[in-house]
Amino acid sequence: MTFVRLNNNIEMPVLGLGTWLTSDKNLKSAINWALEIGYRHIDTATLYDNEKTIGDVLKEWINSGKIQRQELFVTTKLPPAGNYPERMEKYILQSLKDLQLEYVDLYLIHSPEGIKNSPPPNNNTKEVEMDKNVDISALWKKMEEQVLLGRAKSIGISNFNIPQINEVLSNAVIKPACLQTELNVYVQQQNVVNFCKEHDITLIGYCPLGSPGINAFYSEYGITKSIPKLLDDPIVHEIAIKYSKTPAQIALRFLVQQNIAAIPKSSNLNRIKENFQIFDFTLDQNDLQLLKGLDKGESARLGDWESWTWLEEEGTIKSS
Ligand SMILES: NC(=O)c1ccc[n+]([C@@H]2O[C@H](COP(=O)([O-])OP(=O)(O)OC[C@H]3O[C@@H](n4cnc5c(N)ncnc54)[C@H](OP(=O)(O)O)[C@@H]3O)[C@@H](O)[C@H]2O)c1
């Protein structure tokens, strides 16, 4: 495993296990397999509704002495309904209780937008009131407090754009350690990557494989969106053949080789293994440039949190 050093000197494993959209039964075995294989970085969120299951597995590992707490790097996220200073405490304390941990390694603001009608979303109507005017500076002060209280070792943001990151930086005493955002061969967000590198904010790429399972999630909302299939890209395939690797391994290596952490989700033993086997080869400059040339920009982006238009179109979100 390779680590990236955050701006507070803490080391984070560059590869983690994503856990969004993993059912309880599969999640238990996925976390167990991942820990056996050597993963030490787990990504979750209040919104994923799976912290209790993850906590149960971590507790078994820690209590049996197979792992020390300090070897693990656990990330969770404040949901949009918690994007108000007076609401944050309730959410982080609940996450710690469910994860059965005294602290998380990284606590992220999941999205710059808030949801006013807490708790979200109302299951009966699926309608939530979205707030695009969150007081980011005040929220960040509350995040800093979580570090001082020992509940989070590092704090960061997710789905923030450059002006929103600047708003955090303008009043920060503790700089954000990380930005978690959608990053893969098709969605490279080079301006955001450069900005973060300039400001010593480590990037964590979500949907590093282009989220091939997203269609099932969209169809729950009746959304038909055409998602380009990164793992079927002919150039990615050619490069995979050259290195005797799979397209997924090439996609993950592309990120970690640029010091960008990747958190692929899988609940399949073989794919969890496959995704971990990316530390025994290096993409040469030529192949790196070929992959850089595959950027499709915003059009390939799955997680459009900035506008949430796909939910608004469905009438599930009311903008305020
Ligand atoms: N901060 C945010 O707003 C945000 C948003 C989205 C995601 N995330 C985090 O990022 C993680 C990753 O994103 P994601 O889950 O959307 O997308 P992803 O990791 O790019 O893709 C996951 C999908 O790829 C499949 N897969 C995994 N390994 C594979 C391989 N080697 N070959 C082929 N298919 C493979 C998985 O299926 P199997 O399980 O069947 O293998 C699953 O359907 C999430 O789980 C979550 O923790 C954060």
Short mmCIF file of C-alpha atoms and ligand atoms in Angstrom, two decimals:
data_model
loop_
_atom_site.label_atom_id
_atom_site.label_comp_id
_atom_site.label_asym_id
_atom_site.label_seq_id
_atom_site.Cartn_x
_atom_site.Cartn_y
_atom_site.Cartn_z
CA MET A 1 0.00 0.00 0.00
CA THR A 2 1.17 3.50 -0.78
CA PHE A 3 0.23 6.49 1.37
CA VAL A 4 -0.31 10.17 0.67
CA ARG A 5 0.77 12.65 3.29
CA LEU A 6 -1.94 15.19 4.10
CA ASN A 7 -1.22 18.85 4.89
CA ASN A 8 -1.47 18.04 8.63
CA ASN A 9 1.24 15.37 8.25
CA ILE A 10 -1.20 12.47 8.64
CA GLU A 11 -0.74 9.61 6.15
CA MET A 12 -3.74 8.32 4.22
CA PRO A 13 -3.69 5.06 2.22
CA VAL A 14 -3.96 6.12 -1.40
CA LEU A 15 -6.45 3.34 -2.14
CA GLY A 16 -9.65 2.87 -0.18
CA LEU A 17 -12.85 0.89 -0.41
CA GLY A 18 -15.98 2.80 -1.45
CA THR A 19 -19.21 1.63 0.16
CA TRP A 20 -22.03 3.54 -1.53
CA LEU A 21 -24.91 1.35 -2.74
CA THR A 22 -23.65 -1.80 -1.05
CA SER A 23 -26.39 -3.80 0.63
CA ASP A 24 -25.88 -4.79 4.27
CA LYS A 25 -25.24 -8.47 3.61
CA ASN A 26 -22.73 -7.78 0.84
CA LEU A 27 -21.11 -4.96 2.76
CA LYS A 28 -20.13 -7.17 5.69
CA SER A 29 -18.30 -9.63 3.48
CA ALA A 30 -16.86 -6.84 1.32
CA ILE A 31 -15.28 -5.11 4.33
CA ASN A 32 -13.98 -8.42 5.69
CA TRP A 33 -12.44 -9.38 2.35
CA ALA A 34 -10.96 -5.93 1.87
CA LEU A 35 -9.30 -5.96 5.28
CA GLU A 36 -7.92 -9.47 4.65
CA ILE A 37 -6.48 -8.30 1.32
CA GLY A 38 -4.83 -5.27 2.92
CA TYR A 39 -7.21 -2.33 2.46
CA ARG A 40 -7.03 0.00 5.44
CA HIS A 41 -9.00 2.97 4.12
CA ILE A 42 -12.81 2.80 4.15
CA ASP A 43 -15.09 5.49 2.74
CA THR A 44 -18.62 5.90 4.02
CA ALA A 45 -21.16 8.66 4.74
CA THR A 46 -24.24 9.27 6.85
CA LEU A 47 -26.17 9.30 3.57
CA TYR A 48 -25.07 5.74 2.71
CA ASP A 49 -26.93 4.43 5.75
CA ASN A 50 -24.32 1.71 6.34
CA GLU A 51 -22.09 3.02 9.13
CA LYS A 52 -23.50 0.58 11.70
CA THR A 53 -22.64 -2.44 9.53
CA ILE A 54 -19.14 -1.09 8.87
CA GLY A 55 -18.75 -0.38 12.59
CA ASP A 56 -19.70 -3.96 13.47
CA VAL A 57 -17.00 -5.38 11.21
CA LEU A 58 -14.32 -2.93 12.34
CA LYS A 59 -15.12 -3.66 15.97
CA GLU A 60 -14.68 -7.40 15.40
CA TRP A 61 -11.29 -6.81 13.80
CA ILE A 62 -10.11 -4.40 16.49
CA ASN A 63 -11.42 -6.48 19.42
CA SER A 64 -9.86 -9.67 18.10
CA GLY A 65 -6.50 -7.89 17.90
CA LYS A 66 -6.20 -8.58 14.13
CA ILE A 67 -5.91 -4.85 13.55
CA GLN A 68 -5.04 -1.77 15.56
CA ARG A 69 -7.38 1.23 15.37
CA GLN A 70 -4.49 3.46 14.29
CA GLU A 71 -3.85 1.28 11.21
CA LEU A 72 -7.29 2.16 9.86
CA PHE A 73 -8.29 5.27 7.94
CA VAL A 74 -12.06 5.76 8.16
CA THR A 75 -13.81 8.58 6.34
CA THR A 76 -17.38 9.65 6.83
CA LYS A 77 -19.38 12.68 5.74
CA LEU A 78 -21.75 15.27 7.12
CA PRO A 79 -25.00 15.00 5.14
CA PRO A 80 -26.45 18.11 3.45
CA ALA A 81 -29.12 18.32 6.16
CA GLY A 82 -26.28 18.90 8.61
CA ASN A 83 -24.85 21.89 6.75
CA TYR A 84 -25.86 24.25 9.55
CA PRO A 85 -23.49 24.75 12.52
CA GLU A 86 -26.16 23.96 15.10
CA ARG A 87 -26.95 20.62 13.43
CA MET A 88 -23.45 19.24 12.87
CA GLU A 89 -22.84 17.81 16.31
CA LYS A 90 -25.84 15.51 16.15
CA TYR A 91 -24.62 13.99 12.87
CA ILE A 92 -20.97 13.44 13.79
CA LEU A 93 -21.91 11.95 17.15
CA GLN A 94 -24.34 9.58 15.45
CA SER A 95 -21.67 8.56 12.92
CA LEU A 96 -19.18 7.84 15.72
CA LYS A 97 -21.79 5.84 17.60
CA ASP A 98 -22.70 3.79 14.53
CA LEU A 99 -19.10 3.27 13.47
CA GLN A 100 -18.30 2.40 17.08
CA LEU A 101 -15.22 4.58 16.95
CA GLU A 102 -13.94 7.37 19.17
CA TYR A 103 -12.80 9.37 16.18
CA VAL A 104 -12.92 9.30 12.40
CA ASP A 105 -9.76 9.83 10.40
CA LEU A 106 -11.44 12.18 7.97
CA TYR A 107 -14.73 14.05 8.26
CA LEU A 108 -15.99 15.67 5.06
CA ILE A 109 -18.78 18.12 4.30
CA HIS A 110 -20.56 15.92 1.75
CA SER A 111 -21.87 18.75 -0.38
CA PRO A 112 -21.74 22.55 -0.38
CA GLU A 113 -25.53 22.66 -0.68
CA GLY A 114 -27.70 22.16 2.35
CA ILE A 115 -31.08 20.59 2.91
CA LYS A 116 -33.29 22.76 5.05
CA ASN A 117 -35.99 20.35 6.07
CA SER A 118 -33.95 18.03 8.29
CA PRO A 119 -34.01 15.06 8.59
CA PRO A 120 -33.64 14.28 4.87
CA PRO A 121 -35.22 13.14 2.78
CA ASN A 122 -38.80 12.74 3.81
CA ASN A 123 -39.45 9.13 2.83
CA ASN A 124 -43.11 9.68 2.10
CA THR A 125 -42.77 12.46 -0.42
CA LYS A 126 -39.09 12.18 -1.38
CA GLU A 127 -39.22 15.97 -1.52
CA VAL A 128 -36.47 17.93 0.17
CA GLU A 129 -35.84 21.64 0.32
CA MET A 130 -32.42 22.37 -1.11
CA ASP A 131 -30.40 25.37 0.10
CA LYS A 132 -27.75 26.89 -2.16
CA ASN A 133 -26.85 29.62 0.34
CA VAL A 134 -25.15 27.68 3.10
CA ASP A 135 -22.82 29.82 5.26
CA ILE A 136 -19.71 27.86 4.38
CA SER A 137 -17.36 29.85 6.64
CA ALA A 138 -19.56 29.32 9.70
CA LEU A 139 -19.90 25.64 8.84
CA TRP A 140 -16.14 25.28 8.50
CA LYS A 141 -15.59 26.82 11.97
CA LYS A 142 -17.80 24.04 13.33
CA MET A 143 -15.75 21.45 11.39
CA GLU A 144 -12.58 22.83 13.00
CA GLU A 145 -14.20 22.40 16.39
CA GLN A 146 -14.60 18.66 15.66
CA VAL A 147 -10.81 18.35 15.32
CA LEU A 148 -10.23 20.25 18.55
CA LEU A 149 -12.74 17.96 20.31
CA GLY A 150 -10.86 14.89 19.03
CA ARG A 151 -13.77 13.56 16.97
CA ALA A 152 -11.97 13.90 13.62
CA LYS A 153 -8.25 13.69 12.94
CA SER A 154 -8.61 15.51 9.62
CA ILE A 155 -11.39 17.51 8.00
CA GLY A 156 -12.22 18.23 4.40
CA ILE A 157 -14.85 18.90 1.79
CA SER A 158 -16.56 17.07 -1.01
CA ASN A 159 -18.16 18.25 -4.24
CA PHE A 160 -16.94 21.83 -3.68
CA ASN A 161 -15.94 23.96 -6.68
CA ILE A 162 -13.03 26.45 -6.65
CA PRO A 163 -14.99 29.50 -5.36
CA GLN A 164 -16.48 27.35 -2.61
CA ILE A 165 -13.03 26.01 -1.64
CA ASN A 166 -11.76 29.60 -1.58
CA GLU A 167 -14.57 30.50 0.78
CA VAL A 168 -13.39 27.77 3.15
CA LEU A 169 -9.76 28.83 2.82
CA SER A 170 -10.47 32.52 3.40
CA ASN A 171 -11.31 32.02 7.09
CA ALA A 172 -9.78 28.64 7.85
CA VAL A 173 -7.52 28.14 10.84
CA ILE A 174 -7.31 24.45 9.93
CA LYS A 175 -7.04 24.09 6.16
CA PRO A 176 -9.10 21.35 4.51
CA ALA A 177 -6.87 18.28 4.25
CA CYS A 178 -8.79 16.76 1.34
CA LEU A 179 -11.29 17.41 -1.42
CA GLN A 180 -13.29 14.35 -2.42
CA THR A 181 -14.71 14.83 -5.87
CA GLU A 182 -15.58 12.90 -9.02
CA LEU A 183 -12.31 12.03 -10.74
CA ASN A 184 -11.58 9.39 -13.32
CA VAL A 185 -10.07 9.08 -16.79
CA TYR A 186 -13.21 10.65 -18.33
CA VAL A 187 -13.73 13.33 -15.66
CA GLN A 188 -10.37 14.88 -14.89
CA GLN A 189 -11.34 18.34 -13.54
CA GLN A 190 -7.83 19.58 -14.26
CA ASN A 191 -8.50 23.12 -12.98
CA VAL A 192 -9.74 21.80 -9.62
CA VAL A 193 -6.83 19.33 -9.41
CA ASN A 194 -4.30 22.11 -10.10
CA PHE A 195 -5.96 24.43 -7.60
CA CYS A 196 -5.88 21.77 -4.87
CA LYS A 197 -2.28 20.88 -5.58
CA GLU A 198 -1.36 24.60 -5.29
CA HIS A 199 -3.09 24.76 -1.92
CA ASP A 200 -1.79 21.43 -0.60
CA ILE A 201 -5.25 19.86 -0.48
CA THR A 202 -5.14 16.14 -1.24
CA LEU A 203 -7.60 14.88 -3.81
CA ILE A 204 -9.72 11.78 -3.34
CA GLY A 205 -11.34 10.60 -6.56
CA TYR A 206 -14.80 9.11 -6.30
CA CYS A 207 -16.34 7.10 -9.14
CA PRO A 208 -12.75 6.20 -10.12
CA LEU A 209 -14.08 3.46 -12.44
CA GLY A 210 -16.80 5.67 -13.91
CA SER A 211 -19.33 4.03 -11.55
CA PRO A 212 -20.54 1.25 -13.87
CA GLY A 213 -23.32 0.42 -11.37
CA ILE A 214 -24.86 3.90 -11.40
CA ASN A 215 -27.54 3.08 -13.96
CA ALA A 216 -29.42 0.88 -11.51
CA PHE A 217 -29.46 3.77 -9.03
CA TYR A 218 -30.67 6.23 -11.66
CA SER A 219 -33.39 3.91 -12.82
CA GLU A 220 -34.82 3.93 -9.28
CA TYR A 221 -35.53 7.58 -9.94
CA GLY A 222 -36.73 6.88 -13.47
CA ILE A 223 -33.76 8.78 -14.87
CA THR A 224 -32.34 7.73 -18.18
CA LYS A 225 -28.94 9.30 -18.51
CA SER A 226 -26.34 8.21 -20.99
CA ILE A 227 -23.21 7.38 -19.00
CA PRO A 228 -20.05 6.85 -21.06
CA LYS A 229 -18.50 3.51 -20.16
CA LEU A 230 -14.95 4.22 -19.17
CA LEU A 231 -14.07 0.55 -18.61
CA ASP A 232 -15.06 -0.20 -22.25
CA ASP A 233 -12.86 2.53 -23.72
CA PRO A 234 -10.66 1.04 -26.50
CA ILE A 235 -7.58 3.06 -25.50
CA VAL A 236 -7.92 2.00 -21.86
CA HIS A 237 -8.20 -1.59 -23.14
CA GLU A 238 -5.10 -1.26 -25.31
CA ILE A 239 -3.08 0.10 -22.40
CA ALA A 240 -4.41 -2.67 -20.14
CA ILE A 241 -3.19 -5.32 -22.60
CA LYS A 242 0.24 -3.68 -22.78
CA TYR A 243 0.72 -3.94 -18.98
CA SER A 244 -1.13 -7.28 -18.60
CA LYS A 245 -3.63 -5.48 -16.37
CA THR A 246 -7.38 -4.93 -16.50
CA PRO A 247 -9.08 -1.68 -17.60
CA ALA A 248 -10.11 -1.09 -13.96
CA GLN A 249 -6.51 -1.39 -12.79
CA ILE A 250 -5.41 1.10 -15.45
CA ALA A 251 -8.15 3.54 -14.39
CA LEU A 252 -7.10 3.30 -10.73
CA ARG A 253 -3.40 3.48 -11.46
CA PHE A 254 -4.03 6.62 -13.51
CA LEU A 255 -5.22 8.38 -10.34
CA VAL A 256 -2.85 7.03 -7.71
CA GLN A 257 0.16 7.67 -9.91
CA GLN A 258 -0.81 11.35 -9.78
CA ASN A 259 -1.00 11.20 -5.98
CA ILE A 260 -4.78 11.23 -6.14
CA ALA A 261 -6.44 8.77 -3.77
CA ALA A 262 -9.03 6.42 -5.27
CA ILE A 263 -11.93 4.74 -3.48
CA PRO A 264 -13.40 2.14 -5.86
CA LYS A 265 -16.50 0.37 -4.58
CA SER A 266 -16.89 -3.35 -5.00
CA SER A 267 -18.68 -6.07 -3.13
CA ASN A 268 -17.17 -8.84 -5.24
CA LEU A 269 -14.14 -10.66 -3.84
CA ASN A 270 -12.29 -10.95 -7.16
CA ARG A 271 -12.83 -7.31 -8.05
CA ILE A 272 -11.84 -6.12 -4.55
CA LYS A 273 -8.58 -8.07 -5.07
CA GLU A 274 -8.15 -6.82 -8.62
CA ASN A 275 -8.56 -3.20 -7.56
CA PHE A 276 -5.84 -3.61 -4.94
CA GLN A 277 -3.27 -4.98 -7.39
CA ILE A 278 -2.15 -1.64 -8.79
CA PHE A 279 1.10 -1.10 -6.93
CA ASP A 280 3.32 -3.41 -9.00
CA PHE A 281 3.46 -1.41 -12.23
CA THR A 282 3.93 2.17 -13.44
CA LEU A 283 2.26 3.78 -16.43
CA ASP A 284 4.86 5.38 -18.67
CA GLN A 285 4.63 9.07 -19.61
CA ASN A 286 3.29 8.25 -23.05
CA ASP A 287 0.40 6.19 -21.67
CA LEU A 288 -0.29 8.76 -18.98
CA GLN A 289 -0.63 11.38 -21.72
CA LEU A 290 -2.87 9.10 -23.78
CA LEU A 291 -5.16 8.68 -20.76
CA LYS A 292 -5.08 12.43 -20.08
CA GLY A 293 -6.31 12.92 -23.61
CA LEU A 294 -9.49 10.93 -22.84
CA ASP A 295 -10.96 13.61 -20.56
CA LYS A 296 -14.58 14.27 -21.56
CA GLY A 297 -15.10 17.10 -19.09
CA GLU A 298 -18.42 17.94 -17.50
CA SER A 299 -20.41 15.93 -20.05
CA ALA A 300 -19.17 12.66 -18.52
CA ARG A 301 -19.84 13.70 -14.97
CA LEU A 302 -22.19 11.51 -12.98
CA GLY A 303 -22.48 13.33 -9.69
CA ASP A 304 -23.89 16.72 -10.57
CA TRP A 305 -24.16 17.95 -6.99
CA GLU A 306 -23.50 21.51 -8.00
CA SER A 307 -26.93 21.93 -9.45
CA TRP A 308 -28.65 18.68 -8.48
CA THR A 309 -30.54 19.24 -11.70
CA TRP A 310 -31.20 15.57 -12.21
CA LEU A 311 -33.13 15.44 -8.96
CA GLU A 312 -34.80 18.79 -9.57
CA GLU A 313 -35.96 17.56 -12.96
CA GLU A 314 -37.56 14.64 -11.21
CA GLY A 315 -39.38 17.00 -8.86
CA THR A 316 -37.77 15.38 -5.83
CA ILE A 317 -35.94 18.55 -4.83
CA LYS A 318 -37.33 22.04 -4.33
CA SER A 319 -34.69 24.78 -4.66
CA SER A 320 -34.93 27.63 -2.21
N1 LIG B 1 -18.49 12.30 -2.06
C1 LIG B 1 -19.44 11.96 -2.88
O1 LIG B 1 -20.38 12.72 -3.19
C2 LIG B 1 -19.42 10.60 -3.50
C3 LIG B 1 -20.22 10.33 -4.63
C4 LIG B 1 -20.16 9.06 -5.20
C5 LIG B 1 -19.32 8.10 -4.64
N2 LIG B 1 -18.59 8.37 -3.52
C6 LIG B 1 -17.70 7.33 -2.90
O2 LIG B 1 -16.87 6.82 -3.93
C7 LIG B 1 -17.03 5.41 -4.02
C8 LIG B 1 -16.80 4.94 -5.43
O3 LIG B 1 -17.74 5.51 -6.34
P1 LIG B 1 -18.86 4.62 -7.03
O4 LIG B 1 -19.17 3.48 -6.16
O5 LIG B 1 -19.95 5.49 -7.47
O6 LIG B 1 -18.15 4.18 -8.39
P2 LIG B 1 -16.92 3.25 -8.82
O7 LIG B 1 -16.11 2.85 -7.65
O8 LIG B 1 -16.28 3.97 -9.95
O9 LIG B 1 -17.65 1.98 -9.43
C9 LIG B 1 -18.28 1.03 -8.63
C10 LIG B 1 -18.92 0.02 -9.56
O10 LIG B 1 -17.91 -0.64 -10.34
C11 LIG B 1 -18.00 -2.05 -10.20
N3 LIG B 1 -16.61 -2.52 -10.11
C12 LIG B 1 -15.77 -2.47 -9.05
N4 LIG B 1 -14.56 -2.96 -9.37
C13 LIG B 1 -14.63 -3.32 -10.66
C14 LIG B 1 -13.70 -3.90 -11.55
N5 LIG B 1 -12.46 -4.20 -11.17
N6 LIG B 1 -14.11 -4.15 -12.83
C15 LIG B 1 -15.37 -3.87 -13.22
N7 LIG B 1 -16.30 -3.33 -12.42
C16 LIG B 1 -15.94 -3.05 -11.15
C17 LIG B 1 -18.77 -2.27 -8.91
O11 LIG B 1 -19.52 -3.46 -8.99
P3 LIG B 1 -19.25 -4.71 -7.97
O12 LIG B 1 -19.55 -4.21 -6.59
O13 LIG B 1 -20.23 -5.72 -8.43
O14 LIG B 1 -17.83 -5.12 -8.15
C18 LIG B 1 -19.71 -1.06 -8.88
O15 LIG B 1 -20.86 -1.30 -9.65
C19 LIG B 1 -18.46 5.20 -3.48
O16 LIG B 1 -18.72 3.86 -3.17
C20 LIG B 1 -18.47 6.14 -2.33
O17 LIG B 1 -17.79 5.57 -1.22
C21 LIG B 1 -18.61 9.61 -2.97
#
